[in-house]
mmCIF file of C-alpha atoms in Angstrom:
data_model
loop_
_atom_site.group_PDB
_atom_site.id
_atom_site.type_symbol
_atom_site.label_atom_id
_atom_site.label_comp_id
_atom_site.label_asym_id
_atom_site.label_seq_id
_atom_site.Cartn_x
_atom_site.Cartn_y
_atom_site.Cartn_z
ATOM 1 C CA UNK A 276 76.820 84.161 -158.407
ATOM 2 C CA UNK A 277 75.715 87.271 -156.552
ATOM 3 C CA UNK A 278 73.574 86.353 -153.551
ATOM 4 C CA UNK A 279 70.584 88.584 -152.855
ATOM 5 C CA UNK A 280 69.248 88.578 -149.306
ATOM 6 C CA UNK A 281 65.892 90.106 -148.463
ATOM 7 C CA UNK A 282 64.497 91.071 -145.093
ATOM 8 C CA UNK A 283 62.145 90.549 -143.481
ATOM 9 C CA UNK A 284 60.735 87.298 -144.848
ATOM 10 C CA UNK A 285 57.269 88.662 -144.178
ATOM 11 C CA UNK A 286 55.618 91.712 -142.723
ATOM 12 C CA UNK A 287 52.107 92.721 -141.771
ATOM 13 C CA UNK A 288 51.176 96.360 -142.209
ATOM 14 C CA UNK A 289 47.923 98.203 -141.566
ATOM 15 C CA UNK A 290 46.091 99.665 -144.528
ATOM 16 C CA UNK A 291 47.359 103.166 -145.245
ATOM 17 C CA UNK A 292 50.634 102.578 -143.412
ATOM 18 C CA UNK A 293 54.154 102.327 -144.825
ATOM 19 C CA UNK A 294 55.811 99.061 -145.773
ATOM 20 C CA UNK A 295 59.561 98.787 -146.289
ATOM 21 C CA UNK A 296 61.457 95.835 -147.682
ATOM 22 C CA UNK A 297 65.229 95.501 -147.635
ATOM 23 C CA UNK A 298 67.487 93.806 -150.134
ATOM 24 C CA UNK A 299 71.216 93.276 -149.773
ATOM 25 C CA UNK A 300 73.590 92.026 -152.448
ATOM 26 C CA UNK A 301 76.740 90.008 -151.706
ATOM 27 C CA UNK A 302 78.771 92.421 -153.823
ATOM 28 C CA UNK A 303 78.207 95.842 -155.259
ATOM 29 C CA UNK A 304 75.772 96.071 -158.125
ATOM 30 C CA UNK A 305 76.558 99.710 -158.804
ATOM 31 C CA UNK A 306 78.297 100.296 -162.129
ATOM 32 C CA UNK A 307 80.090 103.574 -161.683
ATOM 33 C CA UNK A 308 80.895 104.325 -165.379
ATOM 34 C CA UNK A 309 77.142 104.468 -166.014
ATOM 35 C CA UNK A 310 76.130 105.653 -162.532
ATOM 36 C CA UNK A 311 73.508 102.914 -162.335
ATOM 37 C CA UNK A 312 72.509 100.324 -159.784
ATOM 38 C CA UNK A 313 71.577 97.111 -161.583
ATOM 39 C CA UNK A 314 68.582 96.189 -159.447
ATOM 40 C CA UNK A 315 64.926 95.467 -160.156
ATOM 41 C CA UNK A 316 61.923 94.801 -157.957
ATOM 42 C CA UNK A 317 59.048 92.487 -158.853
ATOM 43 C CA UNK A 318 55.615 92.044 -157.312
ATOM 44 C CA UNK A 319 53.951 88.628 -157.381
ATOM 45 C CA UNK A 320 50.312 88.596 -156.382
ATOM 46 C CA UNK A 321 49.130 85.090 -155.374
ATOM 47 C CA UNK A 322 48.223 83.015 -158.405
ATOM 48 C CA UNK A 323 49.779 85.466 -160.860
ATOM 49 C CA UNK A 324 53.137 85.779 -162.616
ATOM 50 C CA UNK A 325 55.623 88.333 -161.312
ATOM 51 C CA UNK A 326 55.267 91.931 -162.417
ATOM 52 C CA UNK A 327 58.137 94.355 -162.902
ATOM 53 C CA UNK A 328 57.618 97.434 -160.706
ATOM 54 C CA UNK A 329 61.055 99.055 -160.337
ATOM 55 C CA UNK A 330 64.307 98.909 -162.320
ATOM 56 C CA UNK A 331 67.645 100.722 -162.066
ATOM 57 C CA UNK A 332 66.877 100.549 -158.319
ATOM 58 C CA UNK A 333 64.536 103.539 -158.398
ATOM 59 C CA UNK A 334 62.808 103.874 -161.788
ATOM 60 C CA UNK A 335 59.150 102.951 -161.700
ATOM 61 C CA UNK A 336 57.834 100.848 -164.549
ATOM 62 C CA UNK A 337 55.119 102.527 -166.603
ATOM 63 C CA UNK A 338 51.735 102.320 -164.906
ATOM 64 C CA UNK A 339 53.083 101.509 -161.445
ATOM 65 C CA UNK A 340 51.514 103.743 -158.770
ATOM 66 C CA UNK A 341 53.774 106.334 -157.232
ATOM 67 C CA UNK A 342 53.244 104.907 -153.740
ATOM 68 C CA UNK A 343 55.928 102.405 -154.787
ATOM 69 C CA UNK A 344 59.475 103.729 -154.588
ATOM 70 C CA UNK A 345 62.940 102.224 -154.677
ATOM 71 C CA UNK A 346 66.100 103.530 -153.076
ATOM 72 C CA UNK A 347 69.617 102.543 -152.160
ATOM 73 C CA UNK A 348 72.957 102.066 -153.838
ATOM 74 C CA UNK A 349 75.906 99.717 -153.905
ATOM 75 C CA UNK A 350 74.811 96.703 -151.886
ATOM 76 C CA UNK A 351 71.815 97.941 -149.870
ATOM 77 C CA UNK A 352 68.414 98.680 -151.312
ATOM 78 C CA UNK A 353 64.881 99.336 -150.121
ATOM 79 C CA UNK A 354 61.445 99.051 -151.665
ATOM 80 C CA UNK A 355 58.904 101.273 -149.953
ATOM 81 C CA UNK A 356 55.146 101.233 -150.285
ATOM 82 C CA UNK A 357 54.167 104.592 -148.827
ATOM 83 C CA UNK A 358 50.496 103.869 -148.080
ATOM 84 C CA UNK A 359 49.567 100.212 -148.234
ATOM 85 C CA UNK A 360 46.456 99.234 -150.136
ATOM 86 C CA UNK A 361 44.696 95.877 -150.132
ATOM 87 C CA UNK A 362 45.789 95.194 -153.714
ATOM 88 C CA UNK A 363 49.442 95.421 -152.644
ATOM 89 C CA UNK A 364 49.252 92.107 -150.795
ATOM 90 C CA UNK A 365 51.902 90.092 -152.596
ATOM 91 C CA UNK A 366 55.384 88.670 -152.434
ATOM 92 C CA UNK A 367 58.070 91.108 -153.506
ATOM 93 C CA UNK A 368 61.386 90.049 -155.012
ATOM 94 C CA UNK A 369 64.540 91.986 -155.708
ATOM 95 C CA UNK A 370 66.776 90.907 -158.586
ATOM 96 C CA UNK A 371 70.257 91.929 -159.629
ATOM 97 C CA UNK A 372 71.190 92.046 -163.291
ATOM 98 C CA UNK A 373 74.782 93.173 -162.813
ATOM 99 C CA UNK A 374 76.147 89.721 -163.608
ATOM 100 C CA UNK A 375 74.916 86.587 -165.362
ATOM 101 C CA UNK A 376 73.090 84.677 -164.097
ATOM 102 C CA UNK A 377 70.731 87.320 -162.756
ATOM 103 C CA UNK A 378 69.732 86.315 -159.235
ATOM 104 C CA UNK A 379 66.689 86.964 -157.087
ATOM 105 C CA UNK A 380 66.232 87.527 -153.412
ATOM 106 C CA UNK A 381 64.170 85.004 -151.488
ATOM 107 C CA UNK A 382 61.089 87.197 -151.444
ATOM 108 C CA UNK A 383 59.191 89.186 -148.824
ATOM 109 C CA UNK A 384 55.527 88.500 -148.210
ATOM 110 C CA UNK A 385 53.460 91.610 -147.479
ATOM 111 C CA UNK A 386 50.164 91.110 -145.675
ATOM 112 C CA UNK A 387 47.510 93.288 -144.092
ATOM 113 C CA UNK A 388 47.601 93.621 -140.311
ATOM 114 C CA UNK B 137 48.063 93.895 -176.652
ATOM 115 C CA UNK B 138 51.565 92.698 -175.925
ATOM 116 C CA UNK B 139 51.432 89.249 -174.400
ATOM 117 C CA UNK B 140 53.170 85.941 -173.944
ATOM 118 C CA UNK B 141 50.929 82.894 -173.886
ATOM 119 C CA UNK B 142 52.301 79.651 -172.542
ATOM 120 C CA UNK B 143 51.243 76.082 -173.156
ATOM 121 C CA UNK B 144 49.145 74.189 -170.638
ATOM 122 C CA UNK B 145 49.978 72.207 -167.539
ATOM 123 C CA UNK B 146 51.882 68.968 -167.956
ATOM 124 C CA UNK B 147 52.060 65.773 -165.918
ATOM 125 C CA UNK B 148 54.962 63.499 -166.742
ATOM 126 C CA UNK B 149 56.903 60.563 -165.365
ATOM 127 C CA UNK B 150 60.603 60.644 -164.482
ATOM 128 C CA UNK B 151 62.759 59.991 -167.510
ATOM 129 C CA UNK B 152 60.194 61.306 -169.989
ATOM 130 C CA UNK B 153 60.862 64.184 -172.329
ATOM 131 C CA UNK B 154 58.907 67.417 -172.492
ATOM 132 C CA UNK B 155 58.754 70.673 -174.412
ATOM 133 C CA UNK B 156 56.718 73.655 -173.252
ATOM 134 C CA UNK B 157 56.081 76.745 -175.302
ATOM 135 C CA UNK B 158 55.704 80.506 -175.055
ATOM 136 C CA UNK B 159 54.096 82.418 -177.937
ATOM 137 C CA UNK B 160 54.563 86.144 -178.223
ATOM 138 C CA UNK B 161 52.097 88.521 -179.831
ATOM 139 C CA UNK B 162 51.472 92.222 -180.102
ATOM 140 C CA UNK B 163 55.116 93.097 -180.716
ATOM 141 C CA UNK B 164 58.012 92.170 -182.985
ATOM 142 C CA UNK B 165 59.121 88.895 -181.439
ATOM 143 C CA UNK B 166 62.671 89.070 -182.805
ATOM 144 C CA UNK B 167 63.316 92.452 -181.181
ATOM 145 C CA UNK B 168 63.351 91.128 -177.613
ATOM 146 C CA UNK B 169 65.144 88.306 -175.890
ATOM 147 C CA UNK B 170 63.034 85.811 -173.952
ATOM 148 C CA UNK B 171 64.008 84.489 -170.516
ATOM 149 C CA UNK B 172 62.757 81.411 -168.671
ATOM 150 C CA UNK B 173 62.251 81.539 -164.911
ATOM 151 C CA UNK B 174 61.529 78.630 -162.611
ATOM 152 C CA UNK B 175 59.465 78.773 -159.432
ATOM 153 C CA UNK B 176 59.450 75.603 -157.383
ATOM 154 C CA UNK B 177 56.416 74.964 -155.157
ATOM 155 C CA UNK B 178 56.157 77.595 -152.428
ATOM 156 C CA UNK B 179 59.621 78.883 -153.352
ATOM 157 C CA UNK B 180 61.219 81.896 -154.974
ATOM 158 C CA UNK B 181 62.247 82.733 -158.505
ATOM 159 C CA UNK B 182 65.216 81.240 -160.360
ATOM 160 C CA UNK B 183 66.535 82.489 -163.693
ATOM 161 C CA UNK B 184 67.140 79.580 -166.047
ATOM 162 C CA UNK B 185 68.389 81.160 -169.238
ATOM 163 C CA UNK B 186 67.521 83.374 -172.168
ATOM 164 C CA UNK B 187 67.379 83.329 -175.922
ATOM 165 C CA UNK B 188 67.621 85.848 -178.716
ATOM 166 C CA UNK B 189 64.788 84.802 -181.052
ATOM 167 C CA UNK B 190 66.426 86.548 -183.999
ATOM 168 C CA UNK B 191 69.309 84.065 -184.141
ATOM 169 C CA UNK B 192 68.586 81.571 -181.318
ATOM 170 C CA UNK B 193 71.702 82.565 -179.381
ATOM 171 C CA UNK B 194 71.296 81.358 -175.809
ATOM 172 C CA UNK B 195 72.725 81.859 -172.323
ATOM 173 C CA UNK B 196 72.062 79.387 -169.535
ATOM 174 C CA UNK B 197 72.352 79.428 -165.794
ATOM 175 C CA UNK B 198 75.411 77.270 -165.012
ATOM 176 C CA UNK B 199 73.362 75.247 -162.552
ATOM 177 C CA UNK B 200 70.932 74.160 -165.281
ATOM 178 C CA UNK B 201 73.055 74.054 -168.409
ATOM 179 C CA UNK B 202 72.973 70.610 -169.947
ATOM 180 C CA UNK B 203 69.694 69.667 -168.301
ATOM 181 C CA UNK B 204 67.397 71.961 -170.254
ATOM 182 C CA UNK B 205 67.394 73.356 -173.777
ATOM 183 C CA UNK B 206 65.988 76.721 -174.769
ATOM 184 C CA UNK B 207 65.035 77.269 -178.385
ATOM 185 C CA UNK B 208 62.904 79.546 -180.513
ATOM 186 C CA UNK B 209 61.060 79.572 -183.816
ATOM 187 C CA UNK B 210 60.868 83.107 -185.111
ATOM 188 C CA UNK B 211 58.460 82.098 -187.875
ATOM 189 C CA UNK B 212 55.827 81.313 -185.234
ATOM 190 C CA UNK B 213 57.012 83.815 -182.580
ATOM 191 C CA UNK B 214 57.418 80.972 -180.126
ATOM 192 C CA UNK B 215 60.086 80.152 -177.579
ATOM 193 C CA UNK B 216 60.508 76.711 -176.080
ATOM 194 C CA UNK B 217 61.923 75.090 -172.973
ATOM 195 C CA UNK B 218 62.611 71.382 -173.187
ATOM 196 C CA UNK B 219 63.911 68.457 -171.212
ATOM 197 C CA UNK B 220 65.125 65.142 -172.606
ATOM 198 C CA UNK B 221 64.856 63.308 -169.292
ATOM 199 C CA UNK B 222 62.725 64.775 -166.547
ATOM 200 C CA UNK B 223 63.386 64.361 -162.831
ATOM 201 C CA UNK B 224 60.959 64.724 -159.961
ATOM 202 C CA UNK B 225 62.904 67.819 -158.927
ATOM 203 C CA UNK B 226 61.844 69.502 -162.201
ATOM 204 C CA UNK B 227 58.326 69.828 -160.794
ATOM 205 C CA UNK B 228 57.702 73.561 -160.761
ATOM 206 C CA UNK B 229 55.953 76.485 -162.368
ATOM 207 C CA UNK B 230 57.834 77.790 -165.392
ATOM 208 C CA UNK B 231 57.463 81.317 -166.682
ATOM 209 C CA UNK B 232 58.705 82.916 -169.859
ATOM 210 C CA UNK B 233 59.313 86.644 -169.808
ATOM 211 C CA UNK B 234 60.341 89.355 -172.258
ATOM 212 C CA UNK B 235 63.655 91.021 -171.512
ATOM 213 C CA UNK B 236 64.141 94.757 -171.764
ATOM 214 C CA UNK B 237 67.471 95.822 -173.252
ATOM 215 C CA UNK B 238 69.262 99.100 -172.802
ATOM 216 C CA UNK B 239 71.297 99.755 -175.907
ATOM 217 C CA UNK B 240 72.903 102.751 -174.241
ATOM 218 C CA UNK B 241 74.116 100.727 -171.288
ATOM 219 C CA UNK B 242 74.507 97.391 -173.079
ATOM 220 C CA UNK B 243 72.582 95.411 -170.496
ATOM 221 C CA UNK B 244 69.248 93.682 -169.922
ATOM 222 C CA UNK B 245 67.467 95.525 -167.159
ATOM 223 C CA UNK B 246 64.120 93.936 -166.480
ATOM 224 C CA UNK B 247 61.476 91.459 -167.523
ATOM 225 C CA UNK B 248 58.463 93.558 -168.457
ATOM 226 C CA UNK B 249 56.011 91.043 -169.949
ATOM 227 C CA UNK B 250 55.410 87.607 -168.445
ATOM 228 C CA UNK B 251 53.576 84.535 -169.587
ATOM 229 C CA UNK B 252 50.884 83.108 -167.363
ATOM 230 C CA UNK B 253 53.100 80.189 -166.365
ATOM 231 C CA UNK B 254 53.153 76.467 -167.114
ATOM 232 C CA UNK B 255 52.935 73.967 -164.271
ATOM 233 C CA UNK B 256 55.078 70.884 -164.759
ATOM 234 C CA UNK B 257 54.532 67.930 -162.444
ATOM 235 C CA UNK B 258 56.917 65.000 -162.601
ATOM 236 C CA UNK B 259 55.875 61.976 -160.608
ATOM 237 C CA UNK B 260 55.974 58.237 -160.950
#
């Protein structure tokens, strides 16, 4: 199975500041024939199910605010929240879907400083 | 409204059997695969398996295959996750989720609709 490693485990950011979360895969999840990175990001607000926010590493799901952006390629990826809002407090997970079974990172908890 | 509605919380004893459900509405149920995802207490997400409701074809995570069974009834737009003999380590929150498929790329690429979750507690 592909191992997904996120860092940091948690971070505290002031409202209006930038939050960045890293995700590293144990092998490439870039499929060159299709020029796609097989990576998604999910947001899980406490007490709620996860919500898909990014797929193909950088495509925002419909309705997701543009302060959320995804970047990276190959084995190293980043989720950035450009200006943190109170409603962004959550745990964020990356997930690869390059191979079966799809695997998740351990999660990064984002809090307000 | 597109939604997945799961059955309620369950409390069981080790060795008992259980089936939890996930009913889809607001879309054509047979057009999308359904995945099951486990979240153990205070832990991360684990993909368990998926099913094509149109023909009940399934894929399982190797770590769970043989311990759980995923099924679906397209006549009622419902997917199921079941155990024949529960263990204490099965205590977790279980989510069903709709899988997005890219026909162009031939791959599932995200879970865009999630059920509210079903808490399963297994304790003697």
